[in-house]
Structures are given as structure tokens and as C-alpha cells.
Short mmCIF file of C-alpha atoms in Angstrom, two decimals:
data_model
loop_
_atom_site.label_atom_id
_atom_site.label_comp_id
_atom_site.label_asym_id
_atom_site.label_seq_id
_atom_site.Cartn_x
_atom_site.Cartn_y
_atom_site.Cartn_z
CA MET A 1 169.46 75.69 -72.98
CA ASP A 2 172.29 78.18 -73.16
CA LYS A 3 173.07 80.93 -70.71
CA ASN A 4 171.41 83.68 -72.76
CA GLU A 5 168.24 81.69 -72.98
CA ASP A 6 168.30 81.20 -69.23
CA MET A 7 168.44 84.95 -68.84
CA ASP A 8 165.53 85.39 -71.21
CA GLN A 9 163.44 82.96 -69.21
CA GLY A 10 164.00 84.82 -65.94
CA ILE A 11 162.16 87.78 -64.57
CA SER A 12 163.79 91.18 -64.28
CA LEU A 13 162.95 94.12 -62.05
CA SER A 14 161.44 95.79 -65.09
CA ASP A 15 159.25 92.70 -65.65
CA LEU A 16 158.16 92.89 -62.02
CA PHE A 17 157.12 96.52 -62.38
CA GLY A 18 155.37 95.61 -65.60
CA LEU A 19 153.53 92.80 -63.85
CA VAL A 20 152.47 95.11 -61.02
CA LYS A 21 151.28 97.72 -63.51
CA ALA A 22 149.39 95.18 -65.57
CA ASN A 23 147.72 93.66 -62.53
CA ILE A 24 147.15 96.78 -60.46
CA LEU A 25 143.40 96.23 -60.47
CA LEU A 26 143.77 92.69 -59.14
CA ILE A 27 146.22 93.84 -56.46
CA LEU A 28 143.94 96.66 -55.36
CA LEU A 29 140.87 94.44 -55.26
CA ILE A 30 142.51 91.70 -53.19
CA THR A 31 144.18 94.20 -50.85
CA ILE A 32 140.96 96.14 -50.30
CA PHE A 33 139.06 92.90 -49.74
CA THR A 34 141.47 91.50 -47.14
CA THR A 35 141.79 94.90 -45.44
CA ALA A 36 138.02 95.18 -45.21
CA LEU A 37 137.78 91.61 -43.97
CA ALA A 38 140.43 92.14 -41.30
CA GLY A 39 138.89 95.48 -40.32
CA ALA A 40 135.42 93.97 -40.05
CA TYR A 41 136.78 91.14 -37.94
CA ALA A 42 138.76 93.48 -35.68
CA PHE A 43 136.00 96.00 -35.13
CA THR A 44 133.00 93.67 -34.87
CA MET A 45 134.10 90.15 -33.96
CA ILE A 46 136.81 90.73 -31.39
CA GLU A 47 135.23 91.15 -27.97
CA THR A 48 136.73 93.56 -25.49
CA LYS A 49 138.15 91.71 -22.52
CA TYR A 50 138.87 93.04 -19.07
CA SER A 51 141.76 92.21 -16.87
CA SER A 52 142.04 92.57 -13.10
CA THR A 53 145.19 92.09 -11.08
CA SER A 54 145.78 91.12 -7.50
CA GLU A 55 149.08 90.70 -5.65
CA MET A 56 150.40 88.41 -3.00
CA MET A 57 153.69 88.13 -1.20
CA VAL A 58 155.60 85.03 -0.32
CA LEU A 59 157.87 84.94 2.70
CA ILE A 60 159.96 81.94 3.67
CA TYR A 61 160.34 80.88 7.21
CA ALA A 62 163.88 79.70 7.70
CA GLY A 63 163.24 76.86 10.13
CA THR A 64 165.77 74.39 11.46
CA ASN A 65 166.11 70.67 11.02
CA GLU A 66 166.04 70.21 14.76
CA ASP A 67 162.51 71.45 14.95
CA ALA A 68 160.29 68.76 13.45
CA THR A 69 157.39 71.16 13.12
CA ASN A 70 159.47 73.63 11.16
CA PRO A 71 161.63 71.61 8.78
CA ASN A 72 164.17 73.32 6.62
CA TYR A 73 163.52 72.28 3.00
CA GLN A 74 166.85 73.61 1.70
CA ILE A 75 165.11 75.88 -0.75
CA ASN A 76 166.11 79.38 -1.64
CA ALA A 77 163.72 82.27 -1.89
CA GLY A 78 163.83 82.52 -5.70
CA GLN A 79 163.00 78.88 -6.17
CA PHE A 80 160.19 79.11 -3.69
CA VAL A 81 158.58 82.08 -5.44
CA GLU A 82 158.89 80.33 -8.82
CA THR A 83 157.35 77.18 -7.39
CA THR A 84 154.48 79.19 -6.02
CA VAL A 85 153.94 80.78 -9.44
CA SER A 86 153.65 77.33 -10.99
CA LEU A 87 151.33 76.08 -8.30
CA ILE A 88 148.90 78.97 -8.73
CA LYS A 89 148.07 77.77 -12.25
CA SER A 90 147.78 74.14 -11.21
CA ASP A 91 144.65 72.03 -10.99
CA THR A 92 145.24 71.78 -7.25
CA ILE A 93 144.62 75.49 -6.65
CA ILE A 94 141.82 75.67 -9.24
CA ASN A 95 140.04 72.70 -7.66
CA GLU A 96 140.45 74.33 -4.26
CA LEU A 97 138.98 77.49 -5.78
CA ARG A 98 135.97 75.57 -7.09
CA ALA A 99 135.50 73.87 -3.72
CA SER A 100 135.71 77.12 -1.77
CA ASN A 101 132.65 78.65 -3.49
CA ILE A 102 133.96 82.13 -2.90
CA VAL A 103 133.29 83.00 -6.50
CA ASP A 104 130.63 81.89 -8.96
CA ILE A 105 132.61 80.18 -11.67
CA PRO A 106 130.53 79.70 -14.82
CA GLU A 107 129.62 76.03 -15.20
CA ASN A 108 131.03 75.74 -18.69
CA MET A 109 134.40 77.21 -17.71
CA THR A 110 136.97 74.41 -17.60
CA ASN A 111 140.22 74.30 -15.65
CA ASN A 112 142.16 74.80 -18.82
CA GLN A 113 140.16 77.91 -19.68
CA ILE A 114 140.84 79.27 -16.19
CA LYS A 115 144.56 78.56 -16.64
CA LYS A 116 144.59 80.34 -20.00
CA ALA A 117 142.80 83.35 -18.56
CA THR A 118 145.14 83.52 -15.60
CA THR A 119 148.48 85.28 -15.81
CA VAL A 120 150.96 84.89 -12.95
CA ASN A 121 154.13 86.95 -12.83
CA SER A 122 156.94 87.52 -10.43
CA LYS A 123 160.04 89.64 -10.64
CA VAL A 124 163.54 88.43 -9.93
CA ASN A 125 164.66 89.22 -6.40
CA SER A 126 161.11 90.08 -5.40
CA PHE A 127 158.68 88.15 -3.23
CA ILE A 128 155.67 89.77 -4.88
CA ILE A 129 153.58 87.68 -7.23
CA THR A 130 150.96 89.34 -9.42
CA ILE A 131 147.92 87.35 -10.43
CA SER A 132 145.74 88.61 -13.28
CA PHE A 133 142.53 87.20 -14.64
CA THR A 134 141.12 88.20 -18.02
CA ASN A 135 137.50 87.80 -19.08
CA LYS A 136 134.91 89.63 -21.18
CA ASP A 137 132.84 89.93 -17.94
CA LYS A 138 134.62 92.62 -15.93
CA VAL A 139 132.99 91.59 -12.63
CA LEU A 140 134.04 87.98 -13.07
CA ALA A 141 137.56 89.09 -13.98
CA GLN A 142 137.88 91.00 -10.73
CA ASP A 143 136.24 88.30 -8.61
CA MET A 144 138.41 85.57 -10.06
CA ALA A 145 141.65 87.53 -9.55
CA ASP A 146 140.70 88.05 -5.95
CA ALA A 147 139.52 84.49 -5.41
CA ILE A 148 142.59 82.87 -6.95
CA THR A 149 144.88 85.00 -4.78
CA GLU A 150 142.91 84.25 -1.63
CA THR A 151 142.70 80.54 -2.34
CA THR A 152 146.42 80.40 -3.04
CA VAL A 153 147.28 82.23 0.18
CA LEU A 154 145.01 80.00 2.25
CA TYR A 155 145.92 76.71 0.63
CA LEU A 156 149.66 77.17 0.34
CA GLY A 157 149.77 78.76 3.79
CA SER A 158 148.26 75.65 5.28
CA GLN A 159 150.39 73.23 3.29
CA PHE A 160 153.86 74.78 3.25
CA ASN A 161 156.23 76.31 5.68
CA GLY A 162 155.95 79.83 4.33
CA ASN A 163 154.08 82.95 4.94
CA PHE A 164 151.67 83.85 2.12
CA ILE A 165 150.08 87.24 2.32
CA LYS A 166 147.55 88.82 0.01
CA THR A 167 148.93 92.31 -0.35
CA THR A 168 146.55 93.91 -2.84
CA ASN A 169 142.93 93.32 -3.63
CA ALA A 170 142.00 92.86 -7.25
CA SER A 171 142.23 96.10 -9.16
CA ASN A 172 139.39 97.62 -11.06
CA PRO A 173 139.12 95.73 -14.34
CA ILE A 174 141.03 97.35 -17.18
CA PRO A 175 139.86 96.81 -20.77
CA GLN A 176 142.43 94.91 -22.80
CA THR A 177 142.64 97.09 -25.86
CA THR A 178 143.24 95.01 -28.94
CA ASN A 179 145.04 97.03 -31.57
CA LYS A 180 142.28 96.88 -34.13
CA LEU A 181 144.07 99.19 -36.51
CA LEU A 182 147.05 96.85 -36.47
CA TYR A 183 144.75 93.93 -37.33
CA THR A 184 143.43 95.94 -40.29
CA ILE A 185 146.91 96.88 -41.51
CA VAL A 186 148.07 93.27 -41.22
CA GLY A 187 145.00 92.28 -43.25
CA GLY A 188 146.06 94.71 -45.97
CA LEU A 189 149.61 93.39 -45.98
CA ILE A 190 148.34 89.82 -46.25
CA GLY A 191 146.25 90.96 -49.24
CA LEU A 192 149.32 92.46 -50.90
CA ALA A 193 151.33 89.30 -50.32
CA LEU A 194 148.47 87.13 -51.56
CA SER A 195 148.04 89.13 -54.76
CA ALA A 196 151.81 89.03 -55.35
CA ILE A 197 151.77 85.24 -55.00
CA ILE A 198 148.78 84.91 -57.33
CA ILE A 199 150.40 87.14 -59.97
CA LEU A 200 153.78 85.40 -59.81
CA VAL A 201 152.28 81.90 -59.88
CA ASN A 202 150.09 82.95 -62.81
CA ARG A 203 153.14 84.42 -64.56
CA PHE A 204 155.20 81.26 -64.20
CA LEU A 205 152.35 78.88 -64.99
CA ARG A 206 151.32 80.80 -68.11
CA ASN A 207 152.36 78.50 -70.84
CA THR A 208 152.47 80.94 -73.72
CA TYR A 209 155.14 82.13 -76.13
CA ARG A 210 156.65 85.28 -74.73
CA THR A 211 159.60 86.00 -76.98
CA LYS A 212 160.35 85.79 -80.66
CA GLU A 213 163.15 83.32 -80.03
CA GLU A 214 160.87 81.11 -77.95
CA LEU A 215 158.24 81.15 -80.69
CA GLU A 216 160.74 80.44 -83.45
CA LYS A 217 162.17 77.51 -81.52
CA GLY A 218 158.74 76.20 -80.50
CA ILE A 219 156.99 76.11 -83.86
CA GLU A 220 160.14 75.87 -86.00
CA ILE A 221 158.93 78.53 -88.40
CA GLN A 222 160.88 81.69 -89.13
CA VAL A 223 159.36 84.79 -87.57
CA LEU A 224 159.04 87.43 -90.26
CA GLY A 225 158.03 90.20 -87.93
CA VAL A 226 157.41 91.24 -84.36
CA ILE A 227 154.58 93.72 -84.05
CA PRO A 228 154.47 95.55 -80.73
CA GLU A 229 151.24 95.87 -78.83
CA TYR A 230 149.52 99.21 -79.17
CA GLU A 231 146.32 100.61 -77.87
CA ILE A 232 143.78 102.87 -79.43
CA LYS A 233 141.78 105.28 -77.37
CA GLU A 234 138.21 105.95 -78.39
CA SER A 235 139.30 109.46 -79.27
CA GLY A 236 141.91 108.01 -81.58
CA LYS A 237 139.28 106.39 -83.74
CA LYS A 238 138.38 107.89 -86.96
CA MET B 1 134.77 86.48 -67.12
CA THR B 2 137.67 86.78 -64.67
CA LYS B 3 139.97 87.31 -67.60
CA ASN B 4 137.79 90.08 -68.91
CA LEU B 5 137.60 91.70 -65.50
CA PHE B 6 141.29 91.74 -64.74
CA LYS B 7 142.84 91.88 -68.16
CA ARG B 8 143.11 95.26 -69.77
CA GLU B 9 140.69 95.31 -72.64
CA ARG B 10 142.28 95.52 -76.03
CA LEU B 11 140.30 98.01 -78.00
CA THR B 12 140.04 96.97 -81.59
CA SER B 13 139.28 99.57 -84.18
CA TYR B 14 139.82 97.89 -87.51
CA ASP B 15 139.60 101.12 -89.48
CA TYR B 16 142.44 102.68 -87.52
CA LEU B 17 145.62 101.80 -89.37
CA ILE B 18 148.64 102.80 -87.37
CA THR B 19 150.85 102.62 -90.43
CA ARG B 20 148.68 105.33 -91.98
CA GLU B 21 147.96 107.41 -88.88
CA GLN B 22 151.46 107.31 -87.44
CA PRO B 23 153.83 106.26 -90.19
CA PHE B 24 156.93 107.09 -88.13
CA SER B 25 155.94 105.33 -84.93
CA PHE B 26 157.95 102.32 -83.84
CA VAL B 27 154.91 100.11 -84.46
CA SER B 28 154.79 101.26 -88.08
CA GLU B 29 158.52 100.61 -88.30
CA ALA B 30 157.84 97.05 -87.14
CA PHE B 31 155.23 96.60 -89.87
CA GLN B 32 157.67 98.01 -92.44
CA LYS B 33 160.35 95.63 -91.27
CA THR B 34 157.95 92.70 -91.51
CA LEU B 35 157.01 93.69 -95.03
CA VAL B 36 160.67 93.81 -96.01
CA ASN B 37 161.14 90.31 -94.62
CA LEU B 38 158.02 89.14 -96.41
CA GLU B 39 159.30 90.49 -99.73
CA PHE B 40 162.66 88.92 -99.05
CA VAL B 41 161.01 85.53 -98.57
CA ASN B 42 159.14 86.12 -101.82
CA VAL B 43 162.26 87.17 -103.68
CA ASP B 44 161.34 84.96 -106.63
CA GLY B 45 157.92 86.56 -106.80
CA ASN B 46 156.03 83.28 -106.88
CA LEU B 47 154.18 83.77 -103.58
CA ASN B 48 151.50 86.16 -104.71
CA VAL B 49 148.50 84.71 -102.94
CA LEU B 50 149.10 84.75 -99.21
CA GLN B 51 146.79 83.42 -96.58
CA PHE B 52 146.88 84.70 -92.99
CA THR B 53 145.72 82.39 -90.27
CA SER B 54 146.27 81.72 -86.57
CA SER B 55 145.57 79.08 -83.98
CA LEU B 56 142.64 80.83 -82.30
CA ALA B 57 140.74 84.06 -82.83
CA GLY B 58 142.20 87.27 -81.41
CA ALA B 59 145.77 86.90 -82.67
CA GLY B 60 145.47 90.12 -84.68
CA LYS B 61 145.24 88.75 -88.22
CA THR B 62 142.91 91.39 -89.62
CA THR B 63 144.84 94.25 -88.02
CA PHE B 64 148.07 92.84 -89.41
CA ILE B 65 146.67 92.28 -92.91
CA SER B 66 145.12 95.75 -93.07
CA ASN B 67 148.40 97.43 -92.19
CA ILE B 68 150.42 95.28 -94.58
CA ILE B 69 148.02 95.87 -97.45
CA TYR B 70 148.18 99.60 -96.80
CA LEU B 71 151.98 99.55 -96.89
CA LEU B 72 151.94 97.51 -100.09
CA GLY B 73 149.56 100.03 -101.60
CA GLN B 74 151.91 102.82 -100.60
CA LYS B 75 154.65 101.05 -102.52
CA ASN B 76 152.43 101.25 -105.62
CA LYS B 77 151.86 97.52 -105.60
CA LYS B 78 148.60 96.40 -107.03
CA VAL B 79 147.10 94.57 -104.12
CA VAL B 80 143.76 93.15 -103.05
CA VAL B 81 142.60 91.67 -99.76
CA ILE B 82 139.86 89.08 -99.76
CA ASP B 83 137.85 88.11 -96.72
CA LEU B 84 137.42 84.36 -96.65
CA ASP B 85 136.58 84.29 -92.95
CA LEU B 86 133.02 83.68 -93.91
CA ARG B 87 131.92 82.92 -90.36
CA LYS B 88 133.26 86.09 -88.75
CA PRO B 89 134.01 88.53 -91.56
CA ARG B 90 135.93 91.65 -90.52
CA ILE B 91 137.65 93.06 -93.60
CA ASN B 92 134.61 95.23 -94.36
CA ARG B 93 135.22 97.01 -91.02
CA VAL B 94 138.72 97.99 -92.13
CA PHE B 95 137.19 99.90 -95.04
CA ASN B 96 134.06 101.00 -93.19
CA ALA B 97 132.07 99.19 -95.80
CA PRO B 98 128.95 97.04 -95.52
CA ASN B 99 129.41 93.30 -95.74
CA THR B 100 127.42 93.08 -98.94
CA ASN B 101 128.27 92.18 -102.51
CA GLY B 102 131.00 89.88 -101.36
CA VAL B 103 132.48 86.47 -102.13
CA THR B 104 129.38 84.45 -101.33
CA ASP B 105 127.23 86.74 -103.46
CA TYR B 106 129.67 86.44 -106.34
CA LEU B 107 129.77 82.65 -106.08
CA ALA B 108 125.98 82.57 -105.98
CA GLY B 109 125.94 84.52 -109.21
CA LYS B 110 124.23 87.55 -107.68
CA ILE B 111 126.97 89.99 -108.63
CA ASN B 112 129.66 90.22 -111.25
CA TYR B 113 133.42 90.50 -110.85
CA GLU B 114 133.45 94.27 -111.23
CA THR B 115 130.93 94.68 -108.43
CA LEU B 116 132.84 92.21 -106.24
CA VAL B 117 136.17 93.97 -106.28
CA ASN B 118 135.99 97.28 -104.42
CA TYR B 119 138.53 100.06 -104.31
CA SER B 120 139.31 102.20 -101.29
CA ASP B 121 140.22 105.76 -102.19
CA LYS B 122 141.35 106.29 -98.61
CA LEU B 123 143.80 103.39 -98.48
CA LYS B 124 144.36 103.10 -102.22
CA VAL B 125 143.95 99.33 -102.27
CA ASN B 126 141.35 96.87 -103.50
CA TYR B 127 139.25 94.72 -101.22
CA ILE B 128 136.65 91.99 -101.38
CA VAL B 129 134.30 91.48 -98.48
CA ALA B 130 132.89 88.12 -97.39
CA GLY B 131 129.33 88.82 -98.39
CA GLU B 132 126.06 87.33 -97.27
CA ARG B 133 126.36 84.78 -94.48
CA THR B 134 126.05 81.19 -95.55
CA LEU B 135 125.67 77.93 -93.66
CA SER B 136 127.50 75.90 -96.28
CA VAL B 137 130.90 77.50 -95.76
CA VAL B 138 132.87 74.42 -96.79
CA ASN B 139 130.92 74.13 -100.05
CA VAL B 140 131.74 77.74 -100.81
CA LEU B 141 135.42 77.24 -100.09
CA GLU B 142 135.53 74.13 -102.27
CA ALA B 143 133.71 75.75 -105.16
CA ASN B 144 135.57 75.80 -108.46
CA LYS B 145 134.34 79.31 -109.01
CA LEU B 146 136.31 80.41 -105.97
CA LYS B 147 139.45 78.77 -107.35
CA GLU B 148 138.87 80.59 -110.60
CA LEU B 149 138.33 83.84 -108.75
CA ILE B 150 141.62 83.47 -106.90
CA LYS B 151 143.33 82.61 -110.17
CA LYS B 152 141.91 85.70 -111.81
CA LEU B 153 142.89 87.90 -108.89
CA LYS B 154 146.39 86.45 -108.98
CA SER B 155 146.72 87.36 -112.62
CA GLU B 156 145.51 90.90 -112.06
CA PHE B 157 147.22 91.86 -108.82
CA ASP B 158 150.76 91.80 -107.48
CA TYR B 159 149.52 90.49 -104.17
CA VAL B 160 146.34 88.78 -103.06
CA LEU B 161 146.07 88.68 -99.28
CA VAL B 162 143.53 86.28 -97.84
CA ASP B 163 142.04 86.69 -94.40
CA SER B 164 140.98 83.30 -93.07
CA PRO B 165 139.56 81.77 -89.88
CA PRO B 166 141.78 80.24 -87.19
CA VAL B 167 143.03 76.69 -87.67
CA ILE B 168 141.85 75.16 -84.40
CA ALA B 169 138.26 76.38 -84.42
CA VAL B 170 137.20 75.25 -87.89
CA SER B 171 138.67 73.47 -90.89
CA ASP B 172 138.04 76.40 -93.24
CA ALA B 173 141.66 77.53 -93.11
CA LEU B 174 142.78 74.18 -94.51
CA TYR B 175 140.41 74.42 -97.47
CA ILE B 176 141.61 77.97 -98.12
CA ALA B 177 145.25 76.84 -97.88
CA LYS B 178 144.71 74.74 -101.03
CA LEU B 179 143.95 77.92 -102.97
CA VAL B 180 146.96 79.98 -101.94
CA ASP B 181 150.69 80.04 -102.58
CA GLY B 182 151.70 80.28 -98.94
CA VAL B 183 150.47 80.78 -95.44
CA ILE B 184 151.58 83.33 -92.84
CA PHE B 185 150.87 82.08 -89.34
CA VAL B 186 149.98 84.89 -86.94
CA VAL B 187 150.67 84.39 -83.23
CA GLY B 188 149.51 86.87 -80.62
CA GLN B 189 151.70 87.11 -77.54
CA ASN B 190 149.89 85.58 -74.58
CA GLU B 191 146.80 84.93 -76.68
CA ALA B 192 147.04 81.16 -76.83
CA LYS B 193 148.91 78.43 -74.98
CA LYS B 194 151.95 76.88 -76.57
CA THR B 195 150.19 73.54 -76.97
CA ILE B 196 147.34 75.16 -78.92
CA ILE B 197 149.73 77.00 -81.22
CA ASN B 198 151.88 73.90 -81.74
CA GLU B 199 148.75 71.89 -82.47
CA ALA B 200 147.64 74.43 -85.09
CA VAL B 201 151.04 74.36 -86.78
CA SER B 202 151.02 70.58 -86.64
CA ILE B 203 147.60 70.49 -88.36
CA LEU B 204 148.88 72.79 -91.10
CA ARG B 205 151.96 70.63 -91.61
CA GLN B 206 149.93 67.43 -91.70
CA ASN B 207 147.91 68.98 -94.51
CA LYS B 208 151.07 69.83 -96.43
CA VAL B 209 150.41 73.55 -96.15
CA ASN B 210 153.24 75.78 -97.33
CA ILE B 211 153.92 77.88 -94.21
CA ILE B 212 156.26 80.59 -95.36
CA GLY B 213 156.63 82.33 -92.02
CA SER B 214 155.04 83.51 -88.84
CA VAL B 215 154.33 86.90 -87.34
CA PHE B 216 154.44 87.62 -83.63
CA THR B 217 151.85 90.26 -82.79
CA GLN B 218 150.64 92.18 -79.73
CA VAL B 219 154.11 91.93 -78.26
CA ASN B 220 154.66 93.83 -75.05
CA VAL B 221 157.89 95.64 -75.78
CA LYS B 222 159.92 97.05 -72.93
CA ASP B 223 161.03 100.66 -73.04
CA SER B 224 164.63 99.74 -73.70
CA GLU B 225 163.61 97.62 -76.65
CA VAL B 226 161.39 100.40 -77.90
CA LEU B 227 164.42 102.65 -78.14
CA ALA B 228 166.23 99.96 -80.06
CA TYR B 229 163.35 99.77 -82.51
CA THR B 230 163.32 103.48 -83.20
CA TYR B 231 167.08 103.73 -83.73
CA GLY B 232 167.13 106.92 -81.71
CA TYR B 233 164.73 108.78 -83.96
CA GLY B 234 163.06 109.98 -80.82
CA TYR B 235 159.58 108.91 -81.81
CA ARG B 236 157.36 107.75 -79.05
CA TYR B 237 154.03 106.16 -79.35
CA GLY B 238 151.26 106.42 -76.81
CA TYR B 239 148.00 107.97 -75.91
CA ASP B 240 149.44 111.45 -76.03
CA ASP B 241 150.72 110.92 -79.53
CA LEU B 242 147.35 109.62 -80.58
CA ASN B 243 145.55 112.55 -79.08
CA ASN B 244 147.98 115.04 -80.56
CA LYS B 245 147.62 113.43 -83.93
CA LYS B 246 143.87 113.60 -83.63
CA LYS B 247 144.01 117.24 -82.65
CA THR B 248 146.27 117.97 -85.60
CA ASN B 249 143.90 116.20 -87.95
CA ASP B 250 140.98 118.13 -86.54
#
């Protein structure tokens, strides 16, 4: 296969435009279908969830090694806050929460689901930790944010040499707005990509003679003529 | 079904001859060029009876034959086209004629030679339609009377063009090939897979058919190539041209 033949076998920008033009119906159908599918999913299937946030503060008591009741753990404030953040989403706190009965946790809600629904954040050089809980039930979201914060303050306060203070009660639940339009647009883009893949795969898998040279070489018969494709409109008929 | 849904439908109007309606279009130029090549191949003048076949249906045989026969007629050649695609006859549509008083009727003795051979005032060429449908197609194609008919046509006309069925579908084309001087193999771009076309050619070769050339039809020509075809004459072919032509005719 010589270089010229290689070039003939390739696909040029003009070919690409030709392919798009020839398959515009397919592209439109697939794009409309995936857009509609994504839109239907976004607007009907995705449930609105609510999030409520509570805050707590962590203060470290700098005790001394001489006082056995107040040992100094050689821990800095940043590390302590980070450790607290990790502990909040641990089974220890969640089990304490279940045992405390201060909130009615649905029976089918597992520890892992609680961990996934819980978001704990802290800022650098700040002793404030924000605890958010997200659920489709706005009351439960608020109750859980409150309960997790309270349980953490009580449990860690009794276990560690620090001062844990609940600074803010759980906020009114805020709906977590999913960008449904974005979902729909992404659906459309996926449709475009999918149709492009289908067209290109079809183009490269189509095992037909495309050029005169290819035909001549394939069947080993001289080509006497190449007749271009032409179309006749109904109005063009006699 | 999917193919029909997504593939642009190719409207086929057999009585619309582009070489007649738009003689200066680049498509007509392509037909002219093909005819020149065909005459060059037949420089000795011993290939007077030419059969046109393809691998599968839809390659554009009838459209090709009708345009070539028109161009030959324009060159004052005495030419006749005979429809031996007895299963799916189409030549009558080119001439807007009924498929009656054709080959099968002649072979059955229902009509005479004069009635069989028709003349088109519009295209200025002779034509023979397939005639009444028959179940014994092979018997018809093997009939001595058909051989004699072809012989007679050959003696009377400069060219006898034979429209025949595709090679893969039925064996008719092979029977017809025994009656002709040479075969033109018509290939439609994207109409059939390479393996099918190769198989058809292989069948023809196995049967010692004299394939004198092939024609590549329904080729999607890029704009740049279109310009090359027209040699800068400035002719463009498209819907607008068709409509304008129609308006002019009206």
C-alpha cells in the first residue's frame, strides 16, 4: 500500500462534514432521545434533598504532665480539630447517636448511609466544625444534624481533654438544588458523542468499494466510467 | 428497515434521462466519458451485443443503460436495448411503455419481429420490453429462438444492449452471457459489500464470461472533484438546476 493509497483510505474534514450531513437525521434522533431521557430523569426521578447544618467548636485545654487528671497529649490545635472531624463520621459516634435515642433514626438506615449523608468540614486555623446532614425528609435532616452535633459534644467531651461546645443549632433545612438543566444538557452531549461514535464505527466497518482505484484493484477489471450520484426531485420528473 | 429510515432515499425515475435533460451537467459528461471508453474498448467493432449486470439489484444498471443508449442514439448509431431481466423488467419504464408484446411473447409466437421491436420517437432509439411474466425464465433464456433473435438484432443494429438480472440473486445473467459478445459489470458505490461484488465477478469468471469492463455508479463526488469533472465550464448540477430546467421546459 503506497502513501497515496494511505491518504485515500483516510478520512478528511470534508468527509467528516459529508458524514454529518448524510447522517443528520440519525444524529438528531439520538441527541433528542438522550436529551429527553436525561431531562425526564432529572425532572422526575431525582428527588429533592434537604440539608441542615449545625456547628460546634473545639477548644483544647493545655494541661500539664504533672497533673495526672489533665495530661498533655502533645497535640496541636489543628491536629485536634482534624481528629475530631474524623471521629464525627465514625461508627463510635453513630453508635452513640443510636444509643442516645435523641432522634428517631429510620430502621433501615445503616451506619454507612448516615456517614454518606453527613458532611463534616472545618477551616484551617479555625476551631469551628460544621456538621451537615442531607436527606429527602427535611425534618429528619435537621434533627440528625442537631443530634450528631450534640452526641459528638457530649461523647468527646467526656472522653477527651478538650472543651466541645455546640455553637449553633441545626439550621432550617435548605433544598439541595440539583442542576436539572445541566443534567439535560449533558444528556444531549452524550447523545451527540454516541451518534458520532456510531457513524464513525459504521463508516470504518462498511466494507464497500468507495473509490474507483479501490474497485479496479479489488475486482481486477478496468473501470470504464465513474458516474456521480444524482438525485431527482418529484418536480424534476417528466 | 433501519437502513430505509436513516438512509436518504434514492428516487428512481427511469424515464428521466439526465443526459437528455441536462446534457451539459457533469453527470452527463461522466456518461459521455464512459461511452468514449466503451467505444475505445470496442475499437475493433466486434463487441456489438453488450450485457449489463451487477452483483445485486440497485446498482443502477437500467439508469446507466438508458443514458448510454440515448447517447448512442444521439451519435446516429443504430441501437436497440432489450430487457432480459424477465423477473423484474424495467426497460419499459424508461420509455413509458407497457410491458406487453415483449421477448416472452415473441418467443411464444404471439407476436412477430416487427411488433417486438419498438421505436421511441422521444429518445430516437429502439427497444424491446420483457413481455408477459413467465415462470420458466431459464427455458426462455436457453431457447434457440432467443439466440436467433439476438443474432438478427446484431445484424441489424450497431449496438444491442442487454439489461439482465444481477449475478448473485439468480443464474439468469450467466445464461444471457452466453448470448452476448461482452459483459459490463455495474457496481454501485456503497450498494454491496466487497465480498458480494468479488463473489459475483468470480462467478462470471468461472463461467468464462467475457467481462470487458466495469462501471462505478452512484458515486458521491466531492465538490472539488466536481469542479475537476466540469473543467471549469461552470456548470453545476442540483435541485435548483432541475427546477430551473423544469420551469424552462414548462
